[in-house]
mmCIF file of C-alpha atoms in Angstrom:
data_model
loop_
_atom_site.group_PDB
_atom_site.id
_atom_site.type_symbol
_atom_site.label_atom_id
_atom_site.label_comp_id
_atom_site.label_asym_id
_atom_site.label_seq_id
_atom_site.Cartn_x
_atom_site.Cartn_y
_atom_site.Cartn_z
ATOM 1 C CA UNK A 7 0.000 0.000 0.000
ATOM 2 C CA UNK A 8 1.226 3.455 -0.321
ATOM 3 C CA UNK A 9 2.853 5.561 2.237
ATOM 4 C CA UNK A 10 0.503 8.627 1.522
ATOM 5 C CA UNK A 11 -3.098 9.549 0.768
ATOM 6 C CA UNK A 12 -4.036 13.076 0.095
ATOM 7 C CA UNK A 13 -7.564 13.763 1.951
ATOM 8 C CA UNK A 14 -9.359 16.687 2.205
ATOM 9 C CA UNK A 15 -6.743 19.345 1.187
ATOM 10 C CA UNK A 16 -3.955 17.106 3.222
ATOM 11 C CA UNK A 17 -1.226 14.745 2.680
ATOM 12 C CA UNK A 18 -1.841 11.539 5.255
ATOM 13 C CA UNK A 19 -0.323 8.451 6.329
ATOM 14 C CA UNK A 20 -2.111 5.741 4.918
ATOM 15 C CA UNK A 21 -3.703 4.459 8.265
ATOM 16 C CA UNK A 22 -4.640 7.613 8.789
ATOM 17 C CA UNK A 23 -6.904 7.951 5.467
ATOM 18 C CA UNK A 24 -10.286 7.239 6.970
ATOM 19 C CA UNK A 25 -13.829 8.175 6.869
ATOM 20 C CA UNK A 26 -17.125 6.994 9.153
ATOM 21 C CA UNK A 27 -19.473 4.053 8.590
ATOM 22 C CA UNK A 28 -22.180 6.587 9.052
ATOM 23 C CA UNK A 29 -21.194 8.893 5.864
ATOM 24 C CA UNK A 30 -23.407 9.230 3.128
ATOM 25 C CA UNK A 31 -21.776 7.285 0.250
ATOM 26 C CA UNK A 32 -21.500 3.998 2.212
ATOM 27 C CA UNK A 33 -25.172 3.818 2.217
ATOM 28 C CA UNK A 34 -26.216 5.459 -0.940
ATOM 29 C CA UNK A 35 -23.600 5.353 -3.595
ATOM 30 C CA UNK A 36 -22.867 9.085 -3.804
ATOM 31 C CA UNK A 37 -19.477 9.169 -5.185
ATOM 32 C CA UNK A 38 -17.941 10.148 -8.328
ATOM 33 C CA UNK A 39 -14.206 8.881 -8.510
ATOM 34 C CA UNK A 40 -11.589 8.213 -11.918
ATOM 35 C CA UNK A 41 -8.587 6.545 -12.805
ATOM 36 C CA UNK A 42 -5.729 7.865 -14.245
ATOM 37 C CA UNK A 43 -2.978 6.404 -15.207
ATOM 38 C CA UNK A 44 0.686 7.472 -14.740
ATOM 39 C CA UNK A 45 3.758 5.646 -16.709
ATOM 40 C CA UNK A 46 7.418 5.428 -15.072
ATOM 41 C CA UNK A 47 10.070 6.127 -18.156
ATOM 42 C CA UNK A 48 12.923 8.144 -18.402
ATOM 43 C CA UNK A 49 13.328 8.358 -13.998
ATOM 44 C CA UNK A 50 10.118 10.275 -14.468
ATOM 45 C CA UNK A 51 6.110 8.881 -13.818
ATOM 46 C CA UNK A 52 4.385 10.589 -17.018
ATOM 47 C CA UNK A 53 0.479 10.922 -15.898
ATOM 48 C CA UNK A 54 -1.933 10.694 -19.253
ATOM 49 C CA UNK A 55 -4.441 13.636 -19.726
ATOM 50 C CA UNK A 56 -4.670 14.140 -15.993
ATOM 51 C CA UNK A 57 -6.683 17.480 -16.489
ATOM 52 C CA UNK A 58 -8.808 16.105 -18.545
ATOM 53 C CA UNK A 59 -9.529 13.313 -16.062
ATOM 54 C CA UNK A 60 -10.076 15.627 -13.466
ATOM 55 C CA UNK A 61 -12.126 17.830 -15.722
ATOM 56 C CA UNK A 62 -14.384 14.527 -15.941
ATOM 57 C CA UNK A 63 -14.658 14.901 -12.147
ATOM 58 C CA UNK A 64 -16.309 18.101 -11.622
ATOM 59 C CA UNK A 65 -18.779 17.192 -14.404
ATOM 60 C CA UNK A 66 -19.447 13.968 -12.792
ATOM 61 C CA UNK A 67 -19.893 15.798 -9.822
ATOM 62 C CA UNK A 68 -22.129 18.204 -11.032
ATOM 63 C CA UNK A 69 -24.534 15.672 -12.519
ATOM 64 C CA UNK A 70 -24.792 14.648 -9.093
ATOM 65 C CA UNK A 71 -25.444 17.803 -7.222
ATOM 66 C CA UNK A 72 -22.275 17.831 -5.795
ATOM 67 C CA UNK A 73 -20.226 20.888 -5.740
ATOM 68 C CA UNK A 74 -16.512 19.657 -4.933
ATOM 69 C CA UNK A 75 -14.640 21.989 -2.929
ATOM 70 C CA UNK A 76 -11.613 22.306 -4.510
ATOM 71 C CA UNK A 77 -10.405 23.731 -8.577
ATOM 72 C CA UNK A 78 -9.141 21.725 -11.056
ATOM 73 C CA UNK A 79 -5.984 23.674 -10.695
ATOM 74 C CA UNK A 80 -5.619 22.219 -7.060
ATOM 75 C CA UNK A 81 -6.511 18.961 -7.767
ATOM 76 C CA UNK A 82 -3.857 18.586 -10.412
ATOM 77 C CA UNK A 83 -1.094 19.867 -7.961
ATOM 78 C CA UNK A 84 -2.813 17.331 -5.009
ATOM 79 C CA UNK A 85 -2.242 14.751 -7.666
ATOM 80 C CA UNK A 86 1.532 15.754 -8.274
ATOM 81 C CA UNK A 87 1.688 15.990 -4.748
ATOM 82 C CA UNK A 88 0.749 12.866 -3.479
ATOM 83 C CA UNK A 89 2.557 10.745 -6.610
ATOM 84 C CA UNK A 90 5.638 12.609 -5.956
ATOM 85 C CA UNK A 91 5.345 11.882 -2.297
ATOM 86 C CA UNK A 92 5.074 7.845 -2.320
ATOM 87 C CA UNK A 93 8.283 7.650 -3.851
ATOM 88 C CA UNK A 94 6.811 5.336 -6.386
ATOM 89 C CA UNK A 95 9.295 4.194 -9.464
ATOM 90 C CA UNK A 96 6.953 1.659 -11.584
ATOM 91 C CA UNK A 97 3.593 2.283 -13.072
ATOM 92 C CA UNK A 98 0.612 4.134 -10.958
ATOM 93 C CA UNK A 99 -2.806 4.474 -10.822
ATOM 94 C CA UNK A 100 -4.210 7.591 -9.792
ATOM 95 C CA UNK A 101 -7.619 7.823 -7.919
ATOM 96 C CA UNK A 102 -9.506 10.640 -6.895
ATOM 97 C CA UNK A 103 -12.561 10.245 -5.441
ATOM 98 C CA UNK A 104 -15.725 12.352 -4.187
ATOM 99 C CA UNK A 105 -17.971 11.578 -1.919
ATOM 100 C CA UNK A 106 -21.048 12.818 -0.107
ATOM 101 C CA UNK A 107 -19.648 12.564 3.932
ATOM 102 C CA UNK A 108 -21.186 12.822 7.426
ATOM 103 C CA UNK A 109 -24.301 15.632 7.690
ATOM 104 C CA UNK A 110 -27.491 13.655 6.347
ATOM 105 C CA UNK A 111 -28.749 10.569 6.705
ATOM 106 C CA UNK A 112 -31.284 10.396 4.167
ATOM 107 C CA UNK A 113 -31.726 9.594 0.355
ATOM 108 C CA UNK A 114 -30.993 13.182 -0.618
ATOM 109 C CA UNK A 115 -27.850 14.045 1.543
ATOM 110 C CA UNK A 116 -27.644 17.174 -0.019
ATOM 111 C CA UNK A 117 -26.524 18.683 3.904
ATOM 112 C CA UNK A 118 -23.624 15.980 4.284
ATOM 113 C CA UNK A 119 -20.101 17.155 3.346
ATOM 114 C CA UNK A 120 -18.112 16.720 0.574
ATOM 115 C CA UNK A 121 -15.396 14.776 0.807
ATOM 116 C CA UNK A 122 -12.158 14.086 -1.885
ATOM 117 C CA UNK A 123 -9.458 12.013 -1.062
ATOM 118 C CA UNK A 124 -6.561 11.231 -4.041
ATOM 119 C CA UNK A 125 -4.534 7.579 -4.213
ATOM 120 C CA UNK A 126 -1.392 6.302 -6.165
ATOM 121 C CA UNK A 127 -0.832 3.396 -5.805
ATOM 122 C CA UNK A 128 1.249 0.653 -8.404
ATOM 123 C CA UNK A 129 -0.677 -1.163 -10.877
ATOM 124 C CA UNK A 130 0.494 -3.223 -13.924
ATOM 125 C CA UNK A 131 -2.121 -5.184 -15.990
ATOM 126 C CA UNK A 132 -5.926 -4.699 -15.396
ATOM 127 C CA UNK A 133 -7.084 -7.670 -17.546
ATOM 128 C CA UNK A 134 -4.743 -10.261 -16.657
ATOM 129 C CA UNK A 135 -4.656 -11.899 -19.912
ATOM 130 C CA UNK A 136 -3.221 -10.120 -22.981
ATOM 131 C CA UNK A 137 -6.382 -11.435 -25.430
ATOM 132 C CA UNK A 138 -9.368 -11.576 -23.609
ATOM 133 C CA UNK A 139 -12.253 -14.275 -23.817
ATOM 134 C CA UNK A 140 -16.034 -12.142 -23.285
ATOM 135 C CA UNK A 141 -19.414 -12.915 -22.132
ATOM 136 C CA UNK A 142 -22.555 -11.276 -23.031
ATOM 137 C CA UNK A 143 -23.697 -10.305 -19.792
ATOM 138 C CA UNK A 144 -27.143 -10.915 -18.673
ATOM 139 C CA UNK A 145 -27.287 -7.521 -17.052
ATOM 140 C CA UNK A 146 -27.982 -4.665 -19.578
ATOM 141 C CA UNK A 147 -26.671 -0.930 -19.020
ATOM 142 C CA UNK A 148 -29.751 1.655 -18.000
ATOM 143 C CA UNK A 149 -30.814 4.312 -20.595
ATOM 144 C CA UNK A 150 -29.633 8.083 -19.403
ATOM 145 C CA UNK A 151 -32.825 8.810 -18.161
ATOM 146 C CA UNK A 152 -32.949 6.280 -15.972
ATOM 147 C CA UNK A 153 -29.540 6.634 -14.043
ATOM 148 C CA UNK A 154 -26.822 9.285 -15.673
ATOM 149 C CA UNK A 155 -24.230 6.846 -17.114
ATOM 150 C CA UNK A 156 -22.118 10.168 -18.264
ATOM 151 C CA UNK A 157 -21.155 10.137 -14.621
ATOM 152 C CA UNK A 158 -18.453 8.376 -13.533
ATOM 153 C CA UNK A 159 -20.391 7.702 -10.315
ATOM 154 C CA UNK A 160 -20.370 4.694 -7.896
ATOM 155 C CA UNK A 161 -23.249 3.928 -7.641
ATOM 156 C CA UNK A 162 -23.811 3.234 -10.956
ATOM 157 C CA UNK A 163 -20.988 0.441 -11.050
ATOM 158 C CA UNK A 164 -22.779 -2.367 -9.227
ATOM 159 C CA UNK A 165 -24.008 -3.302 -12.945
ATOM 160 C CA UNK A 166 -20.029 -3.486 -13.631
ATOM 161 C CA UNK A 167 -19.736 -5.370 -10.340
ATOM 162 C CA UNK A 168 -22.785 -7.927 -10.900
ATOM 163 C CA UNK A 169 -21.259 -8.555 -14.809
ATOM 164 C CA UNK A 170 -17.591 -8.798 -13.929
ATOM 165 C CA UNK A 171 -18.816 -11.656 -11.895
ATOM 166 C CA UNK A 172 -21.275 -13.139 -13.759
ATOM 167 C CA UNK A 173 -18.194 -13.537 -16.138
ATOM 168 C CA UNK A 174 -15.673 -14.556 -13.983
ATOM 169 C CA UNK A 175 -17.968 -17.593 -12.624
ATOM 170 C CA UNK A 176 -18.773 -18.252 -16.265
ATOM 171 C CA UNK A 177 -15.001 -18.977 -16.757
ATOM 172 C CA UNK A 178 -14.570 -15.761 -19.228
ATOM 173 C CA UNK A 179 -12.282 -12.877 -18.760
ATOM 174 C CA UNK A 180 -14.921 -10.005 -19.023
ATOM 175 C CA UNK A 181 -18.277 -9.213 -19.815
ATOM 176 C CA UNK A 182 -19.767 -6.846 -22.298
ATOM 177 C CA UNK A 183 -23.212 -4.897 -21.927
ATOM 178 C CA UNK A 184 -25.820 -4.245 -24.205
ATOM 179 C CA UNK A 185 -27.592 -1.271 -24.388
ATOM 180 C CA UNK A 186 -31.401 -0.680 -23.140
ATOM 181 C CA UNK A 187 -32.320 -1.258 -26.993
ATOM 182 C CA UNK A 188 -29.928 -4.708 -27.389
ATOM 183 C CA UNK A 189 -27.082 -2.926 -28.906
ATOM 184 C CA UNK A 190 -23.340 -3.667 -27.941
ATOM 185 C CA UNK A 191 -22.725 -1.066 -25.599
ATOM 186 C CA UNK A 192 -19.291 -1.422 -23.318
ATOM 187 C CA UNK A 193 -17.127 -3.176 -20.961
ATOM 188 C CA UNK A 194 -17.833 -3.506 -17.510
ATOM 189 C CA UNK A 195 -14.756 -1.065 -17.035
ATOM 190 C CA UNK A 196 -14.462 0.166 -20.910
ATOM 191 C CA UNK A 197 -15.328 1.072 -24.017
ATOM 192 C CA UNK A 198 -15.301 -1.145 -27.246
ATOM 193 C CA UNK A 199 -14.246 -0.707 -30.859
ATOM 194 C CA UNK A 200 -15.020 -3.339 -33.598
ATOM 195 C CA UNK A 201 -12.995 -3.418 -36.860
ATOM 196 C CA UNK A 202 -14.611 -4.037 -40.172
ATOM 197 C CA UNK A 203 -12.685 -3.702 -43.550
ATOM 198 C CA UNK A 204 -9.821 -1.575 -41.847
ATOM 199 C CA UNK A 205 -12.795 1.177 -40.643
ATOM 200 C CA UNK A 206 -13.287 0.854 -36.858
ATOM 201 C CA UNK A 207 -16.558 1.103 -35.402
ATOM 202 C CA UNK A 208 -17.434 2.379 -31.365
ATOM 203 C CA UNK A 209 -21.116 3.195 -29.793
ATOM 204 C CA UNK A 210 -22.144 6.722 -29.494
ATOM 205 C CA UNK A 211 -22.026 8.435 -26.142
ATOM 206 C CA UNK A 212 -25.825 8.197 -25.878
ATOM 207 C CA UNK A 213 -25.620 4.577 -25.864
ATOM 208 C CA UNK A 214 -25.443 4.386 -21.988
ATOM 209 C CA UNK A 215 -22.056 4.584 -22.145
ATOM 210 C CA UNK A 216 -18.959 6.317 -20.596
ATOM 211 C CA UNK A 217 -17.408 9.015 -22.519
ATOM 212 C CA UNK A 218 -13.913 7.655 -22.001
ATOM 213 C CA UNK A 219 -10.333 9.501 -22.346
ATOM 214 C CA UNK A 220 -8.673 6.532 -23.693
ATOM 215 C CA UNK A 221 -11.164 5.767 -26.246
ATOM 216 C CA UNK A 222 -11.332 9.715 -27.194
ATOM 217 C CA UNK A 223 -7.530 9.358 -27.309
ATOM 218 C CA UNK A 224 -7.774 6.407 -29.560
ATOM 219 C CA UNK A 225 -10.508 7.854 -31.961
ATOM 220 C CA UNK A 226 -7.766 10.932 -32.580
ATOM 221 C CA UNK A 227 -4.742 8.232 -32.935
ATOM 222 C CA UNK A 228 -6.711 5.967 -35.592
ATOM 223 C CA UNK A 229 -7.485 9.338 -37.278
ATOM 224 C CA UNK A 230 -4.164 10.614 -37.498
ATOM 225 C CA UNK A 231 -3.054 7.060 -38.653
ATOM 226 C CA UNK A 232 -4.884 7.306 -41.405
ATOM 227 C CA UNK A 233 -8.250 5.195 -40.632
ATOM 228 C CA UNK A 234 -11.959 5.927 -40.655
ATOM 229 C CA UNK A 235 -13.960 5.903 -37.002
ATOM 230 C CA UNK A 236 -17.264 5.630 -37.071
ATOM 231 C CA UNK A 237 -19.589 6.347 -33.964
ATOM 232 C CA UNK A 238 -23.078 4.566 -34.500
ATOM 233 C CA UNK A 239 -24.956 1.443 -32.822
ATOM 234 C CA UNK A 240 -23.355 -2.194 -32.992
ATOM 235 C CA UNK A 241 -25.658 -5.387 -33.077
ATOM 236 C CA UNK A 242 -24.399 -8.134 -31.237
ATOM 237 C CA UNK A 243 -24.231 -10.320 -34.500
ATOM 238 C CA UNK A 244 -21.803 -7.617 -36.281
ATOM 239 C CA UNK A 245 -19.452 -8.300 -33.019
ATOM 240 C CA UNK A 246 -19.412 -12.083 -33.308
ATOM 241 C CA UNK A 247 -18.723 -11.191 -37.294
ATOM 242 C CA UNK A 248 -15.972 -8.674 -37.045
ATOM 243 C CA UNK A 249 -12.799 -8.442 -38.351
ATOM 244 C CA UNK A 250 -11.360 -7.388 -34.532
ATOM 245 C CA UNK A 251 -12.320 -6.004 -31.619
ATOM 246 C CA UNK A 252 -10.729 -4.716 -28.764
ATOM 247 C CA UNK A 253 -11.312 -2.648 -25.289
ATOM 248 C CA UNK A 254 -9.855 0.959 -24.131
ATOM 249 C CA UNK A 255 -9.595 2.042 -20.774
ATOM 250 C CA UNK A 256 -7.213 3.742 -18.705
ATOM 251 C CA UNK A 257 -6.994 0.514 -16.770
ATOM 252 C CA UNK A 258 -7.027 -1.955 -19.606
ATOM 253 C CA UNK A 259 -5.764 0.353 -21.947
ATOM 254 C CA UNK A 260 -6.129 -1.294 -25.321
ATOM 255 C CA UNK A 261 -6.750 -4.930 -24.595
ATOM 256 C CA UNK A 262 -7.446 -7.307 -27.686
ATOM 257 C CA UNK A 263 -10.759 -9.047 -27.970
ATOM 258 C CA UNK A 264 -10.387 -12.793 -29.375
ATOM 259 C CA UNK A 265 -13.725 -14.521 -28.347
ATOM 260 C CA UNK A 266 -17.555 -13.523 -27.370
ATOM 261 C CA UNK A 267 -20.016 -15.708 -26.304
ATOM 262 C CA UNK A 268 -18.038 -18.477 -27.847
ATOM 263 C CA UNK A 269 -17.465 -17.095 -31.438
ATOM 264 C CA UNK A 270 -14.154 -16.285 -32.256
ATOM 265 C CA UNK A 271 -13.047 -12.586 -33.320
ATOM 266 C CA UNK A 272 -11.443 -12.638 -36.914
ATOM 267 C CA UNK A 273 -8.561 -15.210 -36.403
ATOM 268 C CA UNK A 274 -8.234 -15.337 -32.743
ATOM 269 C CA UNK A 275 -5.329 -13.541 -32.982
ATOM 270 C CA UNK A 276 -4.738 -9.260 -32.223
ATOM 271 C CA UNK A 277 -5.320 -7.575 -35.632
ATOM 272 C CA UNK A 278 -2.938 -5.448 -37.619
ATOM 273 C CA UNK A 279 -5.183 -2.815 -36.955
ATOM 274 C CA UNK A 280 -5.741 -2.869 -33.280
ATOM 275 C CA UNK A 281 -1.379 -3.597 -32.914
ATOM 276 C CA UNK A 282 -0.994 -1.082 -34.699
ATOM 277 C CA UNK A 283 -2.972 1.609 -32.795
ATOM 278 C CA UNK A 284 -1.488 -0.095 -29.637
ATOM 279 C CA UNK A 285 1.587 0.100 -30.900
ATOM 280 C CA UNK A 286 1.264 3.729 -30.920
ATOM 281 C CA UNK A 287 -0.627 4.278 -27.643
ATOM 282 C CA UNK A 288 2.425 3.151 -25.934
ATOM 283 C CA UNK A 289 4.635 5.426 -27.740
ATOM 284 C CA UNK A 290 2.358 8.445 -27.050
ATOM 285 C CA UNK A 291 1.926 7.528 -23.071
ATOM 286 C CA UNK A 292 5.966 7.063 -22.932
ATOM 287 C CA UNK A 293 5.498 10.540 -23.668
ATOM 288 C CA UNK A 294 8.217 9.882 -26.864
ATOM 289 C CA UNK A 295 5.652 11.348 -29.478
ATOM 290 C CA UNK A 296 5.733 15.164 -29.772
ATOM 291 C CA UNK A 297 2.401 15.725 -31.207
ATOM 292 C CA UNK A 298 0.972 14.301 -28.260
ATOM 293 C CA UNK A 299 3.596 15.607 -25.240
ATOM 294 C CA UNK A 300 0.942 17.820 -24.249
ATOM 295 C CA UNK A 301 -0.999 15.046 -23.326
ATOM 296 C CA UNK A 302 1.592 14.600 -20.549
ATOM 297 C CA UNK A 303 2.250 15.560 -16.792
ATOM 298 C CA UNK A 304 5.704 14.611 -15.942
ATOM 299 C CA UNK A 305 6.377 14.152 -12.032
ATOM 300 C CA UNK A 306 10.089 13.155 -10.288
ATOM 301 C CA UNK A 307 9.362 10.457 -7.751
ATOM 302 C CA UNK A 308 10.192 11.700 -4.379
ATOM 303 C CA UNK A 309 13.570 9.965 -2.763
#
């Protein structure tokens, strides 16, 4: 575990980082939180599009009601702060988190406080396995007007929870969700991208998904490479048909696709199409691209 947490406008000890049983987003799911991941090259930890990330928190936030106490501006420095301060000289994951604290006990909470706490902490591989076997879960993703799935809210991730499992007792690697209307929709921690003839194909935003960073970073990489992205619905039969098929995430990152549901994607093998844009990715998050540099927030690991 790390050394240091930053809470509340603070750099803790670790054991130190805690909240009540009695706050609001233990009982309610009033959180908003993201991940953002930070590579260690060159003695440095480069962390990818962290104020965009963070820019995704307020406007999680603010679907929620919740008014977080602190400017983007200060939660990029907390960030520096506390992944300078653990020292760390590998890979990171960056989470900050909001959540509705002690005040309220009631559905509404809007008199608890709001609390934000920020963790690094080392992580390599999300998806263990480098070509990924999916299920199509049972559980579908809500329409927007039913829970707001632009949030990057807690609550709304026991569907991710209840499908994660569902595929992991199912023997499969992950799960994918349809939309309310039967259409492939995501991941139950990222988007999804199809390939047919070369042109690659991801759901709109307003298919209950996540507008991700890593699959808006990949949309402007397959661009700039040359290929055609297309943002429109996906039945499940053109996934079992495609030609590849792959997830983006800042966890998983770009993580090949090779089987749903049984039916093997193109030749069970990654495509030239998704290595290619993976290929890439990595070169960009090394920070070793200079179109993309801005993309980048170089810290020094503390001593």
């Amino acid at each position: 575990m790390p050394k240091y947490v930053w809470f509340n406008g603070s750099v803790v000890e670790w054991e130190n980082a805690k909240v009540h049983v009695y706050v609001h987003a233990l009982h309610y799911g009033t959180a908003v939180f993201e991940g953002i991941r930070g590579y260690y090259f060159d003695d440095v930890i480069k962390i990818f599009r962290l104020r965009d990330h963070l820019k995704r928190l307020i406007n999680s936030a603010k679907i929620l009601y919740m008014n977080i106490p602190y400017t983007i501006d200060e939660l990029e420095k907390a960030s520096i702060e506390i992944t300078r301060e653990n020292g760390y000289r590998e890979n990171v994951y960056i989470r900050p988190i909001a959540f509705r604290g002690l005040g309220e006990f009631g559905v509404r909470g809007l008199k608890s406080s709001i609390e934000v706490a920020i963790l690094a902490i080392p992580l390599g591989k999300y998806l263990k396995s480098e070509k990924v076997r999916c299920i199509i879960s049972s559980w579908r993703r809500p329409p927007n007007d039913v829970l707001p799935v632009e949030a990057k809210a807690s609550g709304i991730y026991l569907s991710s929870n209840l499908a994660g499992i569902e595929a992991a007792l199912s023997g499969y690697d992950e799960a994918i969700f349809l939309d309310y209307d039967g259409y492939v929709c995501e991941g139950s921690g990222e988007n999804i991208f199809i390939v047919k003839d070369r042109v690659l194909i991801t759901p709109p935003v307003y298919s209950s998904i996540l507008e991700g960073i890593t699959r808006n970073t990949v949309i402007t990489l397959a661009r700039d490479l040359g290929y055609t992205v297309v943002e429109r619905r996906i039945s499940r039969g053109e996934l079992y048909t495609c030609d590849e098929a792959f997830f983006t995430g800042t966890a998983a990152e770009i993580t090949p696709i090779v089987e749903v549901d049984h039916r093997v994607i193109g030749n069970g093998d990654v495509g030239e199409v998704t290595d290619r844009i993976s290929n890439l990715f990595r070169e960009v998050v090394s920070g070793h691209v200079d179109k993309y540099v801005s993309w980048i927030t170089e810290v020094k690991p503390k001593l």
